[in-house]
Structures are given as C-alpha cells and as structure tokens.
Tab-separated table of C-alpha atoms in Angstrom:
chain	number	residue	atom	x	y	z
A	26	UNK	CA	97.917	99.906	93.759
A	27	UNK	CA	97.795	97.303	95.330
A	28	UNK	CA	98.529	95.748	98.514
A	29	UNK	CA	96.077	96.990	100.291
A	30	UNK	CA	96.451	98.942	97.612
A	31	UNK	CA	98.929	96.854	96.138
A	32	UNK	CA	101.676	94.543	96.546
A	33	UNK	CA	103.302	95.394	93.387
A	34	UNK	CA	101.567	95.026	90.178
A	35	UNK	CA	100.668	91.714	88.646
A	36	UNK	CA	102.217	89.158	86.431
A	37	UNK	CA	100.891	89.083	82.906
A	38	UNK	CA	101.776	85.942	81.039
A	39	UNK	CA	100.452	86.475	77.561
A	40	UNK	CA	99.264	83.733	75.282
A	41	UNK	CA	98.771	84.137	71.568
A	42	UNK	CA	95.057	83.533	71.913
A	43	UNK	CA	92.364	82.655	74.437
A	44	UNK	CA	93.158	83.702	77.990
A	45	UNK	CA	96.169	84.527	80.064
A	46	UNK	CA	96.786	83.839	83.717
A	47	UNK	CA	97.370	87.027	85.625
A	48	UNK	CA	98.919	86.633	89.053
A	49	UNK	CA	97.892	89.479	91.316
A	50	UNK	CA	99.725	89.410	94.640
A	51	UNK	CA	97.682	91.073	97.331
A	52	UNK	CA	97.988	92.064	100.926
A	53	UNK	CA	95.503	89.532	102.180
A	54	UNK	CA	96.754	86.110	101.207
A	55	UNK	CA	98.710	84.134	98.704
A	56	UNK	CA	98.644	85.233	95.090
A	57	UNK	CA	95.328	84.942	93.330
A	58	UNK	CA	94.899	84.010	89.689
A	59	UNK	CA	92.327	85.423	87.317
A	60	UNK	CA	91.643	84.631	83.687
A	61	UNK	CA	91.913	87.761	81.579
A	62	UNK	CA	90.862	87.807	77.935
A	63	UNK	CA	93.457	88.915	75.414
A	64	UNK	CA	92.614	90.905	72.329
A	65	UNK	CA	93.979	90.207	68.868
A	66	UNK	CA	96.523	92.918	69.575
A	67	UNK	CA	97.995	90.819	72.362
A	68	UNK	CA	97.198	93.174	75.253
A	69	UNK	CA	95.044	92.087	78.224
A	70	UNK	CA	91.637	93.762	78.124
A	71	UNK	CA	92.060	95.204	81.610
A	72	UNK	CA	95.244	96.962	80.535
A	73	UNK	CA	93.589	98.328	77.424
A	74	UNK	CA	90.743	99.724	79.514
A	75	UNK	CA	92.803	101.243	82.318
A	76	UNK	CA	95.773	102.592	80.408
A	77	UNK	CA	94.379	103.462	76.966
A	78	UNK	CA	90.609	103.877	76.864
A	79	UNK	CA	88.655	107.104	76.952
A	80	UNK	CA	86.122	105.317	79.129
A	81	UNK	CA	88.741	104.474	81.744
A	82	UNK	CA	89.960	108.060	81.753
A	83	UNK	CA	86.396	109.357	82.088
A	84	UNK	CA	85.655	107.135	85.095
A	85	UNK	CA	88.852	108.331	86.785
A	86	UNK	CA	88.096	111.997	86.125
A	87	UNK	CA	84.556	111.460	87.403
A	88	UNK	CA	85.936	110.074	90.677
A	89	UNK	CA	88.415	112.933	91.081
A	90	UNK	CA	85.755	115.567	90.396
A	91	UNK	CA	83.605	113.917	93.056
A	92	UNK	CA	86.448	114.040	95.598
A	93	UNK	CA	86.967	117.769	95.065
A	94	UNK	CA	83.239	118.523	95.223
A	95	UNK	CA	82.765	116.508	98.398
A	96	UNK	CA	85.711	118.065	100.250
A	97	UNK	CA	84.700	121.571	99.177
A	98	UNK	CA	81.223	121.051	100.620
A	99	UNK	CA	82.392	119.902	104.085
A	100	UNK	CA	81.712	122.400	106.861
A	101	UNK	CA	81.869	120.319	110.049
A	102	UNK	CA	84.168	117.471	109.009
A	103	UNK	CA	84.226	114.079	110.653
A	104	UNK	CA	87.136	111.703	110.103
A	105	UNK	CA	86.428	109.073	107.453
A	106	UNK	CA	88.966	106.676	108.989
A	107	UNK	CA	87.150	103.925	110.871
A	108	UNK	CA	87.401	104.487	114.613
A	109	UNK	CA	89.432	102.025	116.656
A	110	UNK	CA	87.318	98.984	117.482
A	111	UNK	CA	84.720	99.732	114.801
A	112	UNK	CA	83.590	97.011	112.404
A	113	UNK	CA	82.185	96.999	108.882
A	114	UNK	CA	78.856	95.861	110.332
A	115	UNK	CA	78.908	98.686	112.886
A	116	UNK	CA	81.204	101.415	111.524
A	117	UNK	CA	82.012	104.366	113.753
A	118	UNK	CA	83.774	107.659	113.144
A	119	UNK	CA	85.414	110.299	115.311
A	120	UNK	CA	85.131	114.062	115.331
A	121	UNK	CA	88.188	115.988	114.223
A	122	UNK	CA	88.396	118.784	116.735
A	123	UNK	CA	90.887	121.372	115.528
A	124	UNK	CA	93.096	119.059	113.478
A	125	UNK	CA	94.055	120.348	110.019
A	126	UNK	CA	92.263	118.732	107.104
A	127	UNK	CA	93.890	116.069	104.960
A	128	UNK	CA	92.875	113.678	102.211
A	129	UNK	CA	94.631	110.304	102.025
A	130	UNK	CA	95.323	108.510	98.751
A	131	UNK	CA	96.909	105.291	97.662
A	132	UNK	CA	99.614	105.791	95.013
A	133	UNK	CA	99.766	103.050	92.373
A	134	UNK	CA	96.865	103.123	89.927
A	135	UNK	CA	95.170	105.672	92.192
A	136	UNK	CA	97.263	108.763	91.525
A	137	UNK	CA	100.074	107.205	89.477
A	138	UNK	CA	99.896	104.908	86.439
A	139	UNK	CA	102.815	102.476	86.269
A	140	UNK	CA	102.964	102.420	82.483
A	141	UNK	CA	106.589	101.296	82.213
A	142	UNK	CA	106.182	98.319	84.521
A	143	UNK	CA	102.912	97.189	82.951
A	144	UNK	CA	104.417	97.513	79.458
A	145	UNK	CA	107.121	95.085	80.522
A	146	UNK	CA	104.555	92.801	82.170
A	147	UNK	CA	102.513	92.744	78.952
A	148	UNK	CA	105.481	91.224	77.144
A	149	UNK	CA	104.956	88.035	79.139
A	150	UNK	CA	107.292	88.727	82.050
A	151	UNK	CA	106.044	87.052	85.252
A	152	UNK	CA	105.682	89.232	88.317
A	153	UNK	CA	108.383	88.903	90.920
A	154	UNK	CA	109.222	90.944	93.980
A	155	UNK	CA	112.756	91.577	92.722
A	156	UNK	CA	111.428	93.018	89.438
A	157	UNK	CA	108.943	95.204	91.311
A	158	UNK	CA	111.615	96.474	93.699
A	159	UNK	CA	113.792	97.285	90.697
A	160	UNK	CA	110.849	99.198	89.219
A	161	UNK	CA	110.353	101.185	92.413
A	162	UNK	CA	114.030	102.151	92.359
A	163	UNK	CA	114.364	102.958	88.654
A	164	UNK	CA	110.917	103.546	87.102
A	165	UNK	CA	110.780	107.190	88.118
A	166	UNK	CA	110.053	108.718	84.718
A	167	UNK	CA	108.072	105.906	83.085
A	168	UNK	CA	104.877	106.826	84.925
A	169	UNK	CA	101.965	109.178	84.327
A	170	UNK	CA	99.329	110.797	86.541
A	171	UNK	CA	95.939	109.110	86.664
A	172	UNK	CA	93.536	111.198	84.549
A	173	UNK	CA	92.106	113.956	86.736
A	174	UNK	CA	94.491	113.394	89.644
A	175	UNK	CA	96.908	116.260	89.056
A	176	UNK	CA	94.150	118.839	88.713
A	177	UNK	CA	92.221	117.478	91.703
A	178	UNK	CA	95.229	117.439	94.010
A	179	UNK	CA	96.025	121.020	93.033
A	180	UNK	CA	92.417	122.049	93.770
A	181	UNK	CA	92.466	120.319	97.160
A	182	UNK	CA	95.749	121.944	98.135
A	183	UNK	CA	94.360	125.325	97.086
A	184	UNK	CA	91.611	124.767	99.688
A	185	UNK	CA	94.291	124.353	102.350
A	186	UNK	CA	93.912	120.566	102.499
A	187	UNK	CA	97.063	118.465	102.965
A	188	UNK	CA	97.511	115.562	100.551
A	189	UNK	CA	98.880	112.426	102.212
A	190	UNK	CA	99.907	109.293	100.318
A	191	UNK	CA	99.589	105.850	101.929
A	192	UNK	CA	101.230	103.253	99.683
A	193	UNK	CA	102.485	99.699	99.893
A	194	UNK	CA	105.632	100.625	98.052
A	195	UNK	CA	108.657	99.853	100.190
A	196	UNK	CA	110.000	102.308	102.735
A	197	UNK	CA	113.463	101.275	101.535
A	198	UNK	CA	112.627	102.944	98.228
A	199	UNK	CA	111.152	106.109	99.691
A	200	UNK	CA	113.418	108.504	97.773
A	201	UNK	CA	112.620	107.216	94.258
A	202	UNK	CA	108.928	106.972	95.153
A	203	UNK	CA	108.981	110.617	96.212
A	204	UNK	CA	110.718	111.453	92.933
A	205	UNK	CA	108.137	109.549	90.860
A	206	UNK	CA	105.217	111.310	92.561
A	207	UNK	CA	106.819	114.734	92.269
A	208	UNK	CA	107.962	114.137	88.683
A	209	UNK	CA	104.395	113.299	87.650
A	210	UNK	CA	103.226	116.660	88.995
A	211	UNK	CA	101.466	115.133	91.999
A	212	UNK	CA	103.763	116.310	94.793
A	213	UNK	CA	104.946	117.345	97.225
A	214	UNK	CA	105.528	114.018	98.927
A	215	UNK	CA	107.888	113.588	101.875
A	216	UNK	CA	108.385	110.247	103.588
A	217	UNK	CA	107.134	110.263	107.163
A	218	UNK	CA	105.206	113.490	106.674
A	219	UNK	CA	102.998	113.223	103.597
A	220	UNK	CA	104.114	109.803	102.351
A	221	UNK	CA	103.680	106.571	104.327
A	222	UNK	CA	105.013	103.249	103.065
A	223	UNK	CA	105.155	99.536	103.778
A	224	UNK	CA	107.804	99.027	106.433
A	225	UNK	CA	106.983	102.208	108.335
A	226	UNK	CA	105.463	100.034	111.054
A	227	UNK	CA	105.338	96.358	112.005
A	228	UNK	CA	102.109	95.576	110.123
A	229	UNK	CA	103.682	95.082	106.701
A	230	UNK	CA	101.230	95.575	103.854
A	231	UNK	CA	98.285	96.325	106.117
A	232	UNK	CA	97.394	99.997	106.075
A	233	UNK	CA	95.238	100.523	109.163
A	234	UNK	CA	98.262	101.232	111.361
A	235	UNK	CA	99.506	103.895	108.990
A	236	UNK	CA	95.980	105.291	108.661
A	237	UNK	CA	95.814	105.620	112.454
A	238	UNK	CA	99.143	107.473	112.475
A	239	UNK	CA	97.874	109.869	109.816
A	240	UNK	CA	94.508	110.325	111.553
A	241	UNK	CA	96.283	111.219	114.799
A	242	UNK	CA	97.827	114.215	113.037
A	243	UNK	CA	95.071	115.210	110.618
A	244	UNK	CA	91.332	115.322	110.156
A	245	UNK	CA	91.066	112.871	107.267
A	246	UNK	CA	88.036	114.172	105.392
A	247	UNK	CA	88.295	111.814	102.412
A	248	UNK	CA	90.220	108.774	101.184
A	249	UNK	CA	90.784	107.400	97.706
A	250	UNK	CA	92.150	104.133	96.382
A	251	UNK	CA	91.767	101.332	93.844
A	252	UNK	CA	91.447	98.469	96.362
A	253	UNK	CA	89.092	98.017	99.323
A	254	UNK	CA	92.109	97.756	101.600
A	255	UNK	CA	92.771	101.414	100.870
A	256	UNK	CA	89.814	102.158	103.160
A	257	UNK	CA	90.045	99.442	105.819
A	258	UNK	CA	92.006	96.233	106.317
A	259	UNK	CA	88.738	94.669	107.496
A	260	UNK	CA	87.661	94.267	103.863
A	261	UNK	CA	90.545	91.827	103.397
A	262	UNK	CA	89.816	89.619	106.409
A	263	UNK	CA	89.502	86.389	104.444
A	264	UNK	CA	86.081	87.102	102.971
A	265	UNK	CA	84.820	85.325	99.850
A	266	UNK	CA	84.173	87.430	96.739
A	267	UNK	CA	80.430	87.260	97.430
A	268	UNK	CA	80.875	88.368	101.046
A	269	UNK	CA	83.102	91.294	100.067
A	270	UNK	CA	80.620	92.370	97.405
A	271	UNK	CA	77.782	92.143	99.919
A	272	UNK	CA	79.516	94.154	102.631
A	273	UNK	CA	80.275	97.083	100.324
A	274	UNK	CA	76.547	97.207	99.541
A	275	UNK	CA	75.412	97.030	103.168
A	276	UNK	CA	73.630	100.251	104.181
A	277	UNK	CA	76.236	101.412	106.678
A	278	UNK	CA	79.123	101.036	104.220
A	279	UNK	CA	77.265	101.943	101.025
A	280	UNK	CA	76.680	105.402	102.455
A	281	UNK	CA	80.442	106.117	102.385
A	282	UNK	CA	81.043	105.561	98.665
A	283	UNK	CA	81.206	108.991	97.087
A	284	UNK	CA	80.761	110.534	100.527
A	285	UNK	CA	84.234	110.300	102.012
A	286	UNK	CA	85.446	107.106	100.333
A	287	UNK	CA	86.252	107.249	96.614
A	288	UNK	CA	87.238	104.279	94.431
A	289	UNK	CA	89.346	104.519	91.277
A	290	UNK	CA	88.980	101.869	88.542
A	291	UNK	CA	91.550	99.058	88.338
A	292	UNK	CA	90.624	95.967	86.307
A	293	UNK	CA	94.298	94.969	86.008
A	294	UNK	CA	95.398	93.509	89.356
A	295	UNK	CA	94.648	93.315	93.051
A	296	UNK	CA	92.110	92.103	95.569
A	297	UNK	CA	89.164	92.420	93.173
A	298	UNK	CA	90.438	89.819	90.727
A	299	UNK	CA	89.302	86.561	92.251
A	300	UNK	CA	86.332	84.227	92.153
A	301	UNK	CA	85.546	80.943	90.388
A	302	UNK	CA	83.017	80.788	87.572
A	303	UNK	CA	80.258	79.766	89.995
A	304	UNK	CA	81.285	82.486	92.441
A	305	UNK	CA	81.134	85.134	89.733
A	306	UNK	CA	77.934	83.731	88.184
A	307	UNK	CA	75.621	82.302	90.911
A	308	UNK	CA	74.299	78.847	89.921
A	309	UNK	CA	70.694	79.985	90.316
A	310	UNK	CA	71.244	82.487	87.520
A	311	UNK	CA	72.976	80.218	85.002
A	312	UNK	CA	71.555	80.223	81.497
A	313	UNK	CA	72.240	78.369	78.243
A	314	UNK	CA	70.739	78.699	74.752
A	315	UNK	CA	67.732	76.542	74.040
A	316	UNK	CA	66.800	74.537	70.976
A	317	UNK	CA	69.014	75.085	67.987
A	318	UNK	CA	70.367	78.466	69.060
A	319	UNK	CA	74.119	78.819	68.856
C-alpha cells in the first residue's frame, strides 16, 4: 500500500450521510483528499469493495493468476525494472544474464490486507503517522492475505522464483512486518534479503533506489503493486490525474500491464485518489437532464 505503495493507509472520517473526506497520504506530495460515498451501513464504498466484495476478490485473483501464467511462460527473461536513465516516454530494459529470477511485490493491499487498521479507520479515526507506526508494530495478526496471493506466491516459489517484498513500511519495524507477512502465510520475508523497507536508503518513500538494489541481485521478471509508484517513481513526478492516466495508456507503457507489471485493485487510499470534478469529468463531456427530466 501505499507510498509508493503507500505511506500508511488513509484517514476515514465518517459522516452519518453524504460523503466523507478520506485523507490519503502518498509518497509524492502532501496529503490528498477525495470524497468517498458512504453507504447506509456507514462503511466507505471503497472499503466495502476491497475488503468484503466477491468482485474485489475476483479481480485480485485474476491479477494473481495472470502473474503466475506470465512468469511460467518466460524463457529468455528481461528485467522489468526500468533501466537507469530510462523515461516513461522512452522506457528501456536490461537483459538479466545469469541472475536468479525474482518477482517483486508491494506489501500493503498488494499481498496483505490491513483489516484491523482499516476497521479502526472506519470508526472515524483520522490517519496519523503515530497510529500507523503503532499498527506496524502491533497489528501482526489482524491482517489477511489478498485473495489469490498466498496460492500465487507458493506457485512462483515452486518454479524456483524468489519473492521479494518492497514496502514503504518503516525499516524500524522490520521484525513485526516480517511476522505479519509470515503469519499470513506469505513468507518467508527477511529484511535486507527478501524484504526492503522505507529507511533502507536515503530516498525515503521513493522505491526506485530499492528496486535498483534488488535488480542488481536478481532478474526481476515481474512486479506487482496497488499504486503506480510500485513500478516507477516517475509516475509520481508531479503529474496531474489526466497526465498520469494518459501515460499509463501510452503505447510503450501500456504494453507492460499484464506483461511484467501487474496492478492490484485499491479504491481505498493512495496516489489514485485525486482529481477535482472537472478533472475527473472533462468539461467537454458534461451532461445534464433536459426538459422536465429529474
């Protein structure tokens, strides 16, 4: 989740009706705010979808099945980590040589669902770094694997592929993060070997430095995450929502989705949740009922 994948979850301030403001700290700038509809049951719709719906589970399983199928089919793998100096407009990749294969995944809301933290957030508790750090230290058992993740990671390991986690959880909380991953049946995870965290280098929540460290050791044949920053920090270089949406559809980048880069659904928090009404709905496409229609 979050920074880059995520800077800890989000803050859900629930109202009795209408909308709630959800603060989603990200790795790219100050906190963003998004209006999230609340159901009559008092739970934000994004939470209902991600943590409770069959549809959300199906989309996750679909992504994990695609990861396994893609990796199994690779015969002459090329690293899917952008080469140094490459851009989103002109992406470049490097051959792997004899490096062992690995697949790199974000942790929060990619392989691990933070059910305990989000339950507390849904009660109206605002997000704060101190609460998130407390969660990292103590929320070891109040998590669950993302649907499809446990089976997919087992299948990948059975192929001889190393699973590496690249998370924006804090390096200071490496031990409980290892325990949470292992307890959910997603391990092994060992800090500095198969688990890389914010604070491991001087770049903070940016992940490209850690990706380069991993790519120096392994042939990274696939990556998975719930935020664009889980694939490259370049996606978070101050682009507007429209620009980010356009770049992921550009031919050079579009070719990677499902073919080395795999996105997991997360309508709850993060870099995706931004954009004014006119940014989300282009003015040229606005519509209103005519005549007496209501």
